Tab-separated table of C-alpha atoms in Angstrom:
chain	number	residue	atom	x	y	z
A	1	MET	CA	26.482	27.937	-17.031
A	2	SER	CA	28.897	27.038	-14.253
A	3	LYS	CA	28.734	23.727	-12.390
A	4	ASN	CA	27.536	25.555	-9.294
A	5	GLY	CA	24.840	27.287	-11.304
A	6	MET	CA	23.673	23.965	-12.749
A	7	THR	CA	23.472	22.508	-9.257
A	8	GLN	CA	21.380	25.429	-8.036
A	9	LEU	CA	19.079	25.172	-11.066
A	10	ALA	CA	18.610	21.432	-10.521
A	11	ALA	CA	17.742	22.036	-6.859
A	12	ALA	CA	15.254	24.756	-7.817
A	13	LEU	CA	13.554	22.487	-10.365
A	14	GLN	CA	13.406	19.445	-8.084
A	15	PRO	CA	9.936	20.253	-6.608
A	16	LEU	CA	8.545	20.604	-10.135
A	17	LYS	CA	10.195	17.346	-11.169
A	18	ASN	CA	8.685	15.584	-8.152
A	19	LEU	CA	5.225	16.965	-8.977
A	20	VAL	CA	5.431	15.777	-12.591
A	21	TRP	CA	6.601	12.320	-11.473
A	22	ARG	CA	3.768	12.004	-8.975
A	23	ARG	CA	1.118	13.101	-11.467
A	24	ALA	CA	2.451	10.701	-14.079
A	25	ASN	CA	2.828	7.800	-11.656
A	26	ARG	CA	-0.726	8.200	-10.418
A	27	MET	CA	-1.787	6.982	-13.863
A	28	THR	CA	-0.139	3.640	-13.138
A	29	SER	CA	-3.137	2.822	-10.921
A	30	LEU	CA	-5.206	2.915	-14.127
A	31	ILE	CA	-2.606	1.777	-16.672
A	32	PRO	CA	-0.248	-0.832	-15.159
A	33	PRO	CA	3.452	-0.100	-15.695
A	34	PRO	CA	5.590	-2.606	-17.626
A	35	PRO	CA	6.607	-5.552	-15.418
A	36	TYR	CA	10.223	-5.470	-14.352
A	37	GLY	CA	10.303	-7.596	-11.213
A	38	GLY	CA	11.059	-10.822	-13.072
A	39	ARG	CA	14.387	-9.650	-14.509
A	40	PRO	CA	17.457	-11.565	-13.346
A	41	GLY	CA	19.229	-9.897	-10.448
A	42	VAL	CA	16.231	-7.880	-9.270
A	43	HIS	CA	15.516	-9.076	-5.740
A	44	LYS	CA	12.613	-7.494	-3.880
A	45	LYS	CA	11.626	-7.318	-0.255
A	46	VAL	CA	7.833	-7.354	-0.249
A	47	PHE	CA	5.512	-6.591	2.661
A	48	VAL	CA	2.048	-8.095	2.089
A	49	VAL	CA	-0.758	-6.704	4.277
A	50	CYS	CA	-4.134	-8.452	4.181
A	51	ALA	CA	-7.286	-7.127	5.857
A	52	ASN	CA	-10.071	-9.695	6.130
A	53	PRO	CA	-11.349	-11.305	9.352
A	54	ILE	CA	-12.332	-14.616	7.748
A	55	GLY	CA	-9.444	-17.067	7.503
A	56	MET	CA	-11.006	-18.891	4.536
A	57	SER	CA	-12.010	-15.661	2.779
A	58	PHE	CA	-11.369	-14.953	-0.880
A	59	SER	CA	-9.107	-12.059	0.163
A	60	ASN	CA	-6.817	-14.473	1.995
A	61	ALA	CA	-6.842	-16.779	-1.031
A	62	ILE	CA	-5.796	-13.794	-3.173
A	63	ALA	CA	-2.962	-13.034	-0.750
A	64	ASP	CA	-1.897	-16.702	-0.970
A	65	SER	CA	-1.714	-16.453	-4.756
A	66	ALA	CA	0.291	-13.216	-4.667
A	67	VAL	CA	2.769	-14.662	-2.158
A	68	LYS	CA	3.127	-17.841	-4.221
A	69	GLY	CA	3.922	-15.805	-7.338
A	70	LEU	CA	6.428	-13.645	-5.478
A	71	ALA	CA	8.106	-16.708	-3.967
A	72	THR	CA	8.367	-18.347	-7.380
A	73	ALA	CA	10.160	-15.232	-8.615
A	74	GLY	CA	12.610	-15.505	-5.712
A	75	HIS	CA	11.528	-12.434	-3.774
A	76	GLU	CA	11.659	-12.151	0.015
A	77	VAL	CA	8.193	-11.815	1.532
A	78	ARG	CA	6.759	-10.772	4.881
A	79	ARG	CA	3.023	-11.269	5.238
A	80	ILE	CA	0.488	-10.287	7.874
A	81	ASN	CA	-3.269	-10.340	8.251
A	82	LEU	CA	-4.296	-7.393	10.417
A	83	TYR	CA	-6.976	-9.553	12.030
A	84	LYS	CA	-4.405	-12.186	13.001
A	85	MET	CA	-0.924	-10.812	13.553
A	86	PRO	CA	2.119	-13.126	13.916
A	87	ASP	CA	1.457	-13.471	17.655
A	88	GLY	CA	-2.161	-14.449	17.000
A	89	GLY	CA	-3.643	-11.148	18.180
A	90	CYS	CA	-5.682	-8.615	16.224
A	91	PHE	CA	-4.191	-5.273	15.181
A	92	SER	CA	-6.047	-2.475	16.962
A	93	PRO	CA	-7.151	0.245	14.517
A	94	LEU	CA	-8.044	2.662	17.319
A	95	LEU	CA	-5.910	5.775	17.584
A	96	SER	CA	-6.116	6.583	21.295
A	97	ALA	CA	-6.295	10.048	22.836
A	98	GLU	CA	-2.720	9.598	24.060
A	99	GLU	CA	-1.543	8.652	20.585
A	100	ARG	CA	-3.325	11.617	19.021
A	101	GLU	CA	-1.815	14.024	21.549
A	102	GLY	CA	1.647	12.602	20.825
A	103	TYR	CA	1.077	12.414	17.067
A	104	PHE	CA	3.831	14.890	16.157
A	105	LEU	CA	6.491	13.382	18.427
A	106	GLU	CA	8.447	12.032	15.473
A	107	ASN	CA	9.558	8.423	16.074
A	108	ASP	CA	8.502	8.703	19.720
A	109	GLN	CA	4.729	8.267	19.467
A	110	PRO	CA	3.251	6.086	22.241
A	111	GLN	CA	2.295	3.243	19.873
A	112	LEU	CA	5.830	3.064	18.443
A	113	ASN	CA	7.104	2.411	21.960
A	114	ASN	CA	4.296	0.374	23.517
A	115	ASP	CA	2.413	-1.584	20.832
A	116	GLU	CA	4.228	-4.651	19.490
A	117	HIS	CA	1.942	-4.888	16.466
A	118	VAL	CA	2.668	-1.298	15.439
A	119	LYS	CA	6.392	-1.765	16.075
A	120	TYR	CA	6.494	-4.857	13.845
A	121	ALA	CA	4.463	-3.174	11.091
A	122	VAL	CA	6.645	-0.046	11.093
A	123	GLU	CA	9.829	-2.100	11.056
A	124	SER	CA	8.441	-4.040	8.080
A	125	LEU	CA	7.478	-0.840	6.251
A	126	ARG	CA	11.043	0.427	6.642
A	127	TRP	CA	12.447	-2.969	5.607
A	128	CYS	CA	10.508	-3.476	2.374
A	129	ASP	CA	10.917	-1.944	-1.066
A	130	SER	CA	7.477	-3.095	-2.253
A	131	LEU	CA	4.111	-2.996	-0.491
A	132	VAL	CA	1.058	-5.107	-1.354
A	133	LEU	CA	-2.360	-4.323	0.140
A	134	VAL	CA	-5.032	-7.043	-0.074
A	135	TYR	CA	-8.544	-6.194	1.081
A	136	PRO	CA	-12.259	-6.385	0.257
A	137	THR	CA	-13.822	-3.076	-0.728
A	138	TRP	CA	-16.657	-2.363	1.717
A	139	TRP	CA	-18.914	0.642	1.297
A	140	TYR	CA	-16.766	1.651	-1.673
A	141	ASN	CA	-13.741	2.069	0.581
A	142	ILE	CA	-11.039	0.210	2.494
A	143	PRO	CA	-11.935	-1.760	5.662
A	144	ALA	CA	-11.792	0.228	8.911
A	145	ILE	CA	-8.926	-1.893	10.249
A	146	LEU	CA	-6.764	-0.961	7.255
A	147	LYS	CA	-7.553	2.729	7.764
A	148	GLY	CA	-6.516	2.315	11.400
A	149	PHE	CA	-3.301	0.662	10.229
A	150	PHE	CA	-2.566	3.786	8.197
A	151	ASP	CA	-3.548	6.108	11.069
A	152	ARG	CA	-1.346	4.438	13.669
A	153	CYS	CA	1.681	3.409	11.573
A	154	PHE	CA	2.158	6.104	8.913
A	155	VAL	CA	2.833	8.789	11.500
A	156	PRO	CA	5.366	11.657	11.448
A	157	GLY	CA	8.843	10.191	11.450
A	158	VAL	CA	7.610	7.082	9.589
A	159	GLY	CA	5.345	8.003	6.685
A	160	PHE	CA	6.579	11.569	6.474
A	161	ARG	CA	8.680	14.159	8.271
A	162	TYR	CA	8.288	17.860	8.863
A	163	ASN	CA	11.257	19.963	7.820
A	164	LYS	CA	10.900	22.942	10.155
A	165	GLU	CA	13.587	24.955	8.376
A	166	LEU	CA	11.836	24.661	5.005
A	167	GLY	CA	8.358	24.602	6.493
A	168	MET	CA	7.299	21.615	4.428
A	169	ARG	CA	6.592	17.909	4.622
A	170	GLU	CA	9.172	15.407	3.378
A	171	VAL	CA	8.705	11.805	2.273
A	172	GLY	CA	9.382	9.296	5.021
A	173	LEU	CA	9.293	5.960	3.160
A	174	GLN	CA	11.561	6.562	0.179
A	175	ASN	CA	12.445	2.873	0.287
A	176	ILE	CA	9.010	1.853	-1.056
A	177	GLN	CA	9.265	1.902	-4.841
A	178	GLN	CA	6.243	-0.160	-5.788
A	179	VAL	CA	2.721	-0.607	-4.417
A	180	GLY	CA	0.197	-3.250	-5.378
A	181	ILE	CA	-3.514	-3.247	-4.610
A	182	LEU	CA	-5.489	-6.492	-4.743
A	183	THR	CA	-9.158	-5.992	-3.942
A	184	THR	CA	-12.677	-7.251	-4.547
A	185	TYR	CA	-15.904	-5.408	-5.262
A	186	GLY	CA	-19.503	-6.514	-4.932
A	187	PHE	CA	-20.560	-4.461	-7.947
A	188	ASN	CA	-19.456	-3.898	-11.533
A	189	ASN	CA	-16.833	-1.494	-12.879
A	190	LEU	CA	-19.325	1.229	-13.821
A	191	GLN	CA	-20.998	1.266	-10.412
A	192	ILE	CA	-17.622	1.437	-8.671
A	193	ALA	CA	-16.402	4.229	-10.949
A	194	THR	CA	-19.627	6.165	-10.340
A	195	SER	CA	-19.163	5.848	-6.569
A	196	GLY	CA	-15.685	7.396	-6.803
A	197	ASP	CA	-13.765	4.283	-5.671
A	198	ALA	CA	-12.563	6.129	-2.569
A	199	GLY	CA	-10.099	3.519	-1.323
A	200	ARG	CA	-8.244	3.271	-4.601
A	201	ARG	CA	-8.121	7.049	-4.966
A	202	MET	CA	-6.780	7.539	-1.443
A	203	ILE	CA	-3.970	5.011	-1.889
A	204	SER	CA	-3.031	6.099	-5.420
A	205	GLY	CA	-3.107	9.763	-4.435
A	206	GLY	CA	-2.429	10.722	-0.837
A	207	MET	CA	-0.783	7.517	0.350
A	208	ARG	CA	1.645	7.321	-2.551
A	209	MET	CA	2.986	10.757	-1.649
A	210	LEU	CA	4.663	9.036	1.307
A	211	PHE	CA	6.746	6.750	-0.909
A	212	ALA	CA	9.563	7.145	-3.435
A	213	THR	CA	8.950	9.834	-6.045
A	214	ASP	CA	8.959	7.296	-8.882
A	215	CYS	CA	6.845	4.745	-6.984
A	216	THR	CA	4.390	2.989	-9.288
A	217	MET	CA	1.120	1.325	-8.337
A	218	SER	CA	-0.660	-1.678	-9.816
A	219	HIS	CA	-4.351	-2.303	-9.182
A	220	GLN	CA	-5.953	-5.693	-9.763
A	221	ALA	CA	-9.552	-6.294	-8.805
A	222	MET	CA	-12.342	-8.815	-9.094
A	223	TYR	CA	-15.713	-7.178	-9.654
A	224	ASN	CA	-19.291	-8.444	-9.276
A	225	LEU	CA	-18.473	-10.682	-6.324
A	226	GLN	CA	-22.167	-10.583	-5.314
A	227	ASP	CA	-23.312	-11.770	-8.742
A	228	PRO	CA	-25.133	-15.108	-8.275
A	229	ASN	CA	-23.832	-16.183	-11.680
A	230	LEU	CA	-20.208	-15.925	-10.546
A	231	THR	CA	-18.725	-19.426	-10.630
A	232	ARG	CA	-15.942	-21.166	-8.742
A	233	GLU	CA	-14.079	-21.313	-12.049
A	234	ASP	CA	-14.241	-17.510	-12.285
A	235	ARG	CA	-12.604	-17.217	-8.871
A	236	VAL	CA	-9.934	-19.802	-9.665
A	237	GLU	CA	-9.150	-18.001	-12.923
A	238	PHE	CA	-8.668	-14.739	-11.024
A	239	LEU	CA	-6.382	-16.403	-8.469
A	240	ASP	CA	-4.273	-17.939	-11.241
A	241	ASP	CA	-4.039	-14.531	-12.913
A	242	VAL	CA	-2.859	-12.927	-9.649
A	243	GLU	CA	-0.189	-15.585	-9.174
A	244	GLY	CA	1.045	-15.172	-12.750
A	245	LYS	CA	1.215	-11.394	-12.553
A	246	PHE	CA	3.089	-11.395	-9.258
A	247	GLU	CA	5.694	-13.748	-10.706
A	248	LYS	CA	6.522	-10.826	-13.027
A	249	TRP	CA	5.657	-7.959	-10.651
C-alpha cells in the first residue's frame, strides 16, 4: 500500500481507535492505572477543584493531602474551592437565561467575558494537564455547585467544539491527560453501587469525552462516613493514603 493510502486508512480508522481508547480508559475509574507521575522529568500542571462549603470539612482536608503529595513530587498546582474563590467570593453555579441563549457562541459566551470566576476557571482548565475533583457525594451525586461549574465552564469552545464541516463534536480540552476523583460517601460500597453512583459515572463517561483520548481517571473514596464507629484514626489513615498516592500520581 502506498504512503498516501496508509495515511487515508489511518484517518479512516481514527474514530474507531478513539472509541476503543475511551472504552478502555473508562475502566481506569474502576482499576487504577499504573502510577507514572513520580518518574524523574515528568512535571505536571495540576488544577485542584474542591466543592465543600465548610472550611474545616473533611473534603478540604482531603484536598490539602492531595496538594501536599503533589507538591512533594514537584508538580505545579493551582487550587480553588468553589465556595471560596481566590478573591473570597463564591462561584455561582447558576446558568442564566442570557448564558443559555448564548451557549453556542464559541469562546464568546457572556460568562467568559463578564464573570471573573468563570474566566479564571477556564484559563486554569486550559493551563493544566491534570485535573483533580474533590467533593462529598450528596444524594449519590456531585454537589450542585460542581454541576454548575461544569455547566458554565465546559461550554462550546472550551470543553468541546462543533466542526460544522464534519457535523460532529470535537474534543476541546486535549491538554487534560489525567483526572482524579477524591470523594466521600455516607454509605458502604454495596449501597453506592446499587444506587448507580451517578457522579462517578458522569465524570468517567461523559466528562472524560472532553479530554485527551488516552486520558485516564483515578477514583479514591472514603465510604461509611456516617458510621458512628468511624474513628479519627480511620480518617487520618485515609488522608495519609491520599497524600502518598498523589506523590506518585
